[in-house]
mmCIF file of C-alpha atoms in Angstrom:
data_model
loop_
_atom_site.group_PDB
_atom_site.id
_atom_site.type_symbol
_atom_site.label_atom_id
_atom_site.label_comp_id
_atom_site.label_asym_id
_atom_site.label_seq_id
_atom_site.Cartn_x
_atom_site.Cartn_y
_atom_site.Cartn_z
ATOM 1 C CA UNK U 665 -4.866 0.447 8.797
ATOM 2 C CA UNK U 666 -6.816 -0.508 5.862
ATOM 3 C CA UNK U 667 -10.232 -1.376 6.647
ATOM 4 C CA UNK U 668 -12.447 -3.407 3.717
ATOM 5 C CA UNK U 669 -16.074 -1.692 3.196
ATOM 6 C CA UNK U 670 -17.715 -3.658 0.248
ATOM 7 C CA UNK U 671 -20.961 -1.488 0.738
ATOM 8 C CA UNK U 672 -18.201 1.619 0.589
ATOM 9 C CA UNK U 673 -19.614 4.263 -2.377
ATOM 10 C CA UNK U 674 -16.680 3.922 -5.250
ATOM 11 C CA UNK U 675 -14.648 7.268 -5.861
ATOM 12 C CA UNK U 676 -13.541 7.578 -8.759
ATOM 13 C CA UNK U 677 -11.018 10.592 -10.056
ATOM 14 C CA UNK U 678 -12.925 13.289 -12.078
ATOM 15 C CA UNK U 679 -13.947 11.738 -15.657
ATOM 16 C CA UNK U 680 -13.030 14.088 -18.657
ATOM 17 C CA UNK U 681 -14.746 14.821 -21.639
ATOM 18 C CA UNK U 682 -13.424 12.332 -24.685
ATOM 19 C CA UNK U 683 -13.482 13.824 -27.724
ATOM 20 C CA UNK U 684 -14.683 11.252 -30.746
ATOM 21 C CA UNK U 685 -11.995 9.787 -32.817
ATOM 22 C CA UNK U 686 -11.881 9.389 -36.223
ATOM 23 C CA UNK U 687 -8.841 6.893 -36.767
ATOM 24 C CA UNK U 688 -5.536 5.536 -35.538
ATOM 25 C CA UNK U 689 -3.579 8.586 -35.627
ATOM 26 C CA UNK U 690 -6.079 10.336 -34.106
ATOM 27 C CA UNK U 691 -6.230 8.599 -30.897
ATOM 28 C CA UNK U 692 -2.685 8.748 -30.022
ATOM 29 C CA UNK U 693 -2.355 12.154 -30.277
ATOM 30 C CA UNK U 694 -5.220 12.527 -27.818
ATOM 31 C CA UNK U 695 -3.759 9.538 -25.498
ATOM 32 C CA UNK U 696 -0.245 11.615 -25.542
ATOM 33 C CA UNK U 697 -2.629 14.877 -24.570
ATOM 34 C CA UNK U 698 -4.454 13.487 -22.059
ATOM 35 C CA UNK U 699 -1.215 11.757 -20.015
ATOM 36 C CA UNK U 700 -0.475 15.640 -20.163
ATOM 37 C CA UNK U 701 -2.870 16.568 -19.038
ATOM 38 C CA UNK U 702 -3.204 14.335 -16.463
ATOM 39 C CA UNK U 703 -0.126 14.481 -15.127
ATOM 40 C CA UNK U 704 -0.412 18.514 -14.909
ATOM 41 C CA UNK U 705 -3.408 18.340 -13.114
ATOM 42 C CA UNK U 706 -2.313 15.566 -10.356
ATOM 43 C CA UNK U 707 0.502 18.206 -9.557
ATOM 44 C CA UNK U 708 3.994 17.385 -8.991
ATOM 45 C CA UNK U 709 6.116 20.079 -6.376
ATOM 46 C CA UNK U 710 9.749 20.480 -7.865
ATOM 47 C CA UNK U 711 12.350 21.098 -4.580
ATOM 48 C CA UNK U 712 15.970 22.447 -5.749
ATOM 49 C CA UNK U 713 18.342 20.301 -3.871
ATOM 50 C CA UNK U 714 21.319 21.455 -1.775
ATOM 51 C CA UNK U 715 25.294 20.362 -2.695
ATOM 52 C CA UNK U 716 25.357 18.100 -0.158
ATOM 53 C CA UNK U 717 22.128 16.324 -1.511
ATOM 54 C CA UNK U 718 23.387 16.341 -5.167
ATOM 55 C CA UNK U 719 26.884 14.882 -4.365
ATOM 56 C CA UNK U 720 24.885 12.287 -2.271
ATOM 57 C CA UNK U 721 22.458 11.468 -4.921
ATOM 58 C CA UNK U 722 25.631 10.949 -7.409
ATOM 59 C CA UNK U 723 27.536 8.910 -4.898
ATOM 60 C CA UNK U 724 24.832 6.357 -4.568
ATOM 61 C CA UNK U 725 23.916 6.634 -8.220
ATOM 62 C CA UNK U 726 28.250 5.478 -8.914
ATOM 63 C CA UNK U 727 27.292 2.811 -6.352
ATOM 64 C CA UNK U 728 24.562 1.608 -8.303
ATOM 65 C CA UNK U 729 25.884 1.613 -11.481
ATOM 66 C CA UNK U 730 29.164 -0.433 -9.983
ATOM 67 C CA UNK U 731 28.053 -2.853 -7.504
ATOM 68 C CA UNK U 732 26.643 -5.694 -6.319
ATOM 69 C CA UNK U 733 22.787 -5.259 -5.425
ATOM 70 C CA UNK U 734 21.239 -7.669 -2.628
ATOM 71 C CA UNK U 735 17.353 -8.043 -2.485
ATOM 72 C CA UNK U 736 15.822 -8.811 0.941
ATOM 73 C CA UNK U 737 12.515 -9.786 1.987
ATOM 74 C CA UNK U 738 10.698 -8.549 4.837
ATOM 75 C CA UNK U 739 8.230 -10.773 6.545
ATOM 76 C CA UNK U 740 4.594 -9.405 7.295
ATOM 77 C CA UNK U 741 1.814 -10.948 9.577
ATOM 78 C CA UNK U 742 -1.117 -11.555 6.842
ATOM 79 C CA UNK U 743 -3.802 -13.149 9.067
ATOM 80 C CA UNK U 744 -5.962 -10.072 9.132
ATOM 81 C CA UNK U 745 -5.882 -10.069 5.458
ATOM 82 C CA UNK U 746 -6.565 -13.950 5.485
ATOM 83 C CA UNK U 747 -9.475 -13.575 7.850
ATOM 84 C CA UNK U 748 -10.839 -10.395 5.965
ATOM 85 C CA UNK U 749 -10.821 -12.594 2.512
ATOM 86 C CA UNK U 750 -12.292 -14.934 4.183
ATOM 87 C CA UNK U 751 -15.494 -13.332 5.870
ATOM 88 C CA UNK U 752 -16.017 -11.123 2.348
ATOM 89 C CA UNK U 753 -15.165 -13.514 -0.382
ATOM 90 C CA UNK U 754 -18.485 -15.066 -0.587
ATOM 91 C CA UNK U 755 -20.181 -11.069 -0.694
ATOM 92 C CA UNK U 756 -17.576 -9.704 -2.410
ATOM 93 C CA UNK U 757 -17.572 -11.843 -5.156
ATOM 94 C CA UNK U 758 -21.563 -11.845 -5.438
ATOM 95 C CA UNK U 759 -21.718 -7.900 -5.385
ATOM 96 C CA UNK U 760 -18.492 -6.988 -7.890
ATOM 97 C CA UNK U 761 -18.846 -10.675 -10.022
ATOM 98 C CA UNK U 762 -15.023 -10.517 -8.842
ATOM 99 C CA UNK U 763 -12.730 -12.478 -7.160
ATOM 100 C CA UNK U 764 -11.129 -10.796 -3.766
ATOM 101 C CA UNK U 765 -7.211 -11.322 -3.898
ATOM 102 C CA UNK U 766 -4.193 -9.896 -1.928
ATOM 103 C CA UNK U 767 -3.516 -7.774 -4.878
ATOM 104 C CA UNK U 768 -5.470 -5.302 -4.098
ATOM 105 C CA UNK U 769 -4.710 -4.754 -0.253
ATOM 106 C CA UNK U 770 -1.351 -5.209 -1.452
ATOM 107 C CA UNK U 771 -1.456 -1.904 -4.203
ATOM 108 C CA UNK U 772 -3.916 0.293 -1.113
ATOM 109 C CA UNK U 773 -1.243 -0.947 1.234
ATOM 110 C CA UNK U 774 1.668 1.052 -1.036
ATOM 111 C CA UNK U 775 -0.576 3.829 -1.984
ATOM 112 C CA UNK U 776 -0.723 4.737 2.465
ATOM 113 C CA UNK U 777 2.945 4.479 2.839
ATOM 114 C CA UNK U 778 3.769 6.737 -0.018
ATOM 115 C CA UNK U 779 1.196 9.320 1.462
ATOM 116 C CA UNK U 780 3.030 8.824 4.533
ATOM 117 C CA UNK U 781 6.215 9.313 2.875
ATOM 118 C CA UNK U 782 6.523 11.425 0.097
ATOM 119 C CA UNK U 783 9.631 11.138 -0.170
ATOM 120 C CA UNK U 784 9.222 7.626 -1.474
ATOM 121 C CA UNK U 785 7.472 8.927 -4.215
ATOM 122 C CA UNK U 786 9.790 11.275 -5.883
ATOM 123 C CA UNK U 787 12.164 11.072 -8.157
ATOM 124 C CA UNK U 788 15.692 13.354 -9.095
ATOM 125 C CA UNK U 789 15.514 15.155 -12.127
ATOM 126 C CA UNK U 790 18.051 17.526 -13.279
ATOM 127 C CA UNK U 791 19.010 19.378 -9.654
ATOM 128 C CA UNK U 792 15.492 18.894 -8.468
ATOM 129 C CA UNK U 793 13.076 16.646 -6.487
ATOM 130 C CA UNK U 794 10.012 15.854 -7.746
ATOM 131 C CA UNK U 795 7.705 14.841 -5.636
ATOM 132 C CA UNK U 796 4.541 13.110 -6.956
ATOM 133 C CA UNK U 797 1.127 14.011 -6.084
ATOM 134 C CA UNK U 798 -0.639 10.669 -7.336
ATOM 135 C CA UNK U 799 -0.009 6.883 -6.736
ATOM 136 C CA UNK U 800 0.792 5.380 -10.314
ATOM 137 C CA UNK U 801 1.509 1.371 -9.095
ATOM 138 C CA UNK U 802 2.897 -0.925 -11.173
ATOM 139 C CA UNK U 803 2.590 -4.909 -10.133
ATOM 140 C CA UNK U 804 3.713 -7.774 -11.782
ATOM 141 C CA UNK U 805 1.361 -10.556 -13.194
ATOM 142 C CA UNK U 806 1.916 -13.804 -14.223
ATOM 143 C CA UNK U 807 0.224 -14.973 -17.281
ATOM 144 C CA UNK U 808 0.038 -17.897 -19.546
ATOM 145 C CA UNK U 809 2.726 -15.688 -22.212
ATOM 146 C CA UNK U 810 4.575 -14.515 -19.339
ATOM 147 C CA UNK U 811 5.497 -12.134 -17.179
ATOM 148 C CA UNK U 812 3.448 -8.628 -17.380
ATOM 149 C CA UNK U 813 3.979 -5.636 -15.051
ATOM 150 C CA UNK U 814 1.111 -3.079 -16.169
ATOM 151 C CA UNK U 815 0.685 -0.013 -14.553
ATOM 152 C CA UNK U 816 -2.393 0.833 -12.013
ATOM 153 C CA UNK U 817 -3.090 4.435 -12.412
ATOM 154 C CA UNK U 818 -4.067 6.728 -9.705
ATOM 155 C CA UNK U 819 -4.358 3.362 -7.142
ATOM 156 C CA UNK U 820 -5.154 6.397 -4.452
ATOM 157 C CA UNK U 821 -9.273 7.174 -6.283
ATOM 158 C CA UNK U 822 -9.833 2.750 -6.882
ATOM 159 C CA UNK U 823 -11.574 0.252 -4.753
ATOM 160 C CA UNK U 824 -10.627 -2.850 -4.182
ATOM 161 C CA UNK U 825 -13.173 -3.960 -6.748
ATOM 162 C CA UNK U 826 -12.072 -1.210 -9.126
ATOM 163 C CA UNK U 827 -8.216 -2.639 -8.608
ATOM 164 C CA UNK U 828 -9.126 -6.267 -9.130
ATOM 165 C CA UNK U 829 -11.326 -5.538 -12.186
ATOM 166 C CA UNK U 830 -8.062 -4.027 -13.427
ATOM 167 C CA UNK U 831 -5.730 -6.754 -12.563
ATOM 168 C CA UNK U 832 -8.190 -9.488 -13.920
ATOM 169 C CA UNK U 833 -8.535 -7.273 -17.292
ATOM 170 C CA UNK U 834 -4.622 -7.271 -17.430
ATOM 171 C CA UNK U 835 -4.264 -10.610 -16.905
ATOM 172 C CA UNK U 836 -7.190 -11.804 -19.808
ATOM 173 C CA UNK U 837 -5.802 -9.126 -22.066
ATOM 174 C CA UNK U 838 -2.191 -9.952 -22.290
ATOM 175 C CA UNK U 839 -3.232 -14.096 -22.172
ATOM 176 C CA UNK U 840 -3.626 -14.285 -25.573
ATOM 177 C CA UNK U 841 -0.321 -12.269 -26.381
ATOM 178 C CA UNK U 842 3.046 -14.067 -27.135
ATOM 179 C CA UNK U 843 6.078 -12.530 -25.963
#
């Protein structure tokens, strides 16, 4: 259950030094070393999987690769959401100078489910599982040049201010982009 609390204190994941850069060059070599870093220090547990798992994963995988795919859609009852937006819009709005969308109980909604099943969040690689200790979410925006799907990292540590100043920063950024 995800429970809106705009006077909530914002966490935030630890903030690292950042080293001053001098030009170009510079800063993607420390982007590149920080994603390292990052990514060592959210922790990832590698599990070795069994025959049976591996021939499984590959028999899916030829499935994949040669078949039709059907998407479905799953209906959900949204009027708690509705009726939350509703009573905090007004307050939400005036405290964060942000707009309160789905979005955002949308991306918390997917960050619960994969702490509630981890297994959802892992990924083969080589003869191991990986499972994934943070909540990188990636959602799709329409702009005016198009479709963008940007990534929202560590969704887990944001509020739902945090997550719609992100989505609304997206969305202005990549406006004036063509495609």
């Amino acid at each position: 259950e995800i429970v809106l609390d705009i006077d909530k204190k914002e966490e935030k994941p630890p903030e690292r030094p950042q080293p001053r850069l001098k030009d170009r060059e510079d800063q993607t070599e420390a982007a590149a070393a920080a994603i390292q870093v990052n990514r060592a220090s959210q922790g990832e547990k590698r599990v070795k999987m069994t025959s049976i798992r591996k021939r499984m994963a590959e028999n899916l995988l030829h499935a994949k690769q040669n078949a039709a795919h059907v998407t479905t859609f799953n209906e959900i009852d949204m009027s708690r959401v509705i009726h939350l937006r509703k009573t905090y819009a007004e307050s939400f709005a005036d405290k964060y100078g942000i707009r309160l969308g789905f979005m955002s109980f949308f991306v918390k909604a997917c960050c619960a489910a994969l702490a509630a099943y981890p297994v959802l969040n892992a990924e083969v690689n080589g003869d191991d599982i990986v499972y994934h200790n943070y909540y990188n979410i990636q959602v799709a925006l329409s702009t005016e040049s198009g479709l963008i799907v940007p990534v929202i990292r560590n969704a887990d540590f944001l509020s739902f201010a945090q997550i719609e100043g992100m989505i609304r920063g997206f969305t202005v950024s990549y406006t004036h982009l063509t495609l």
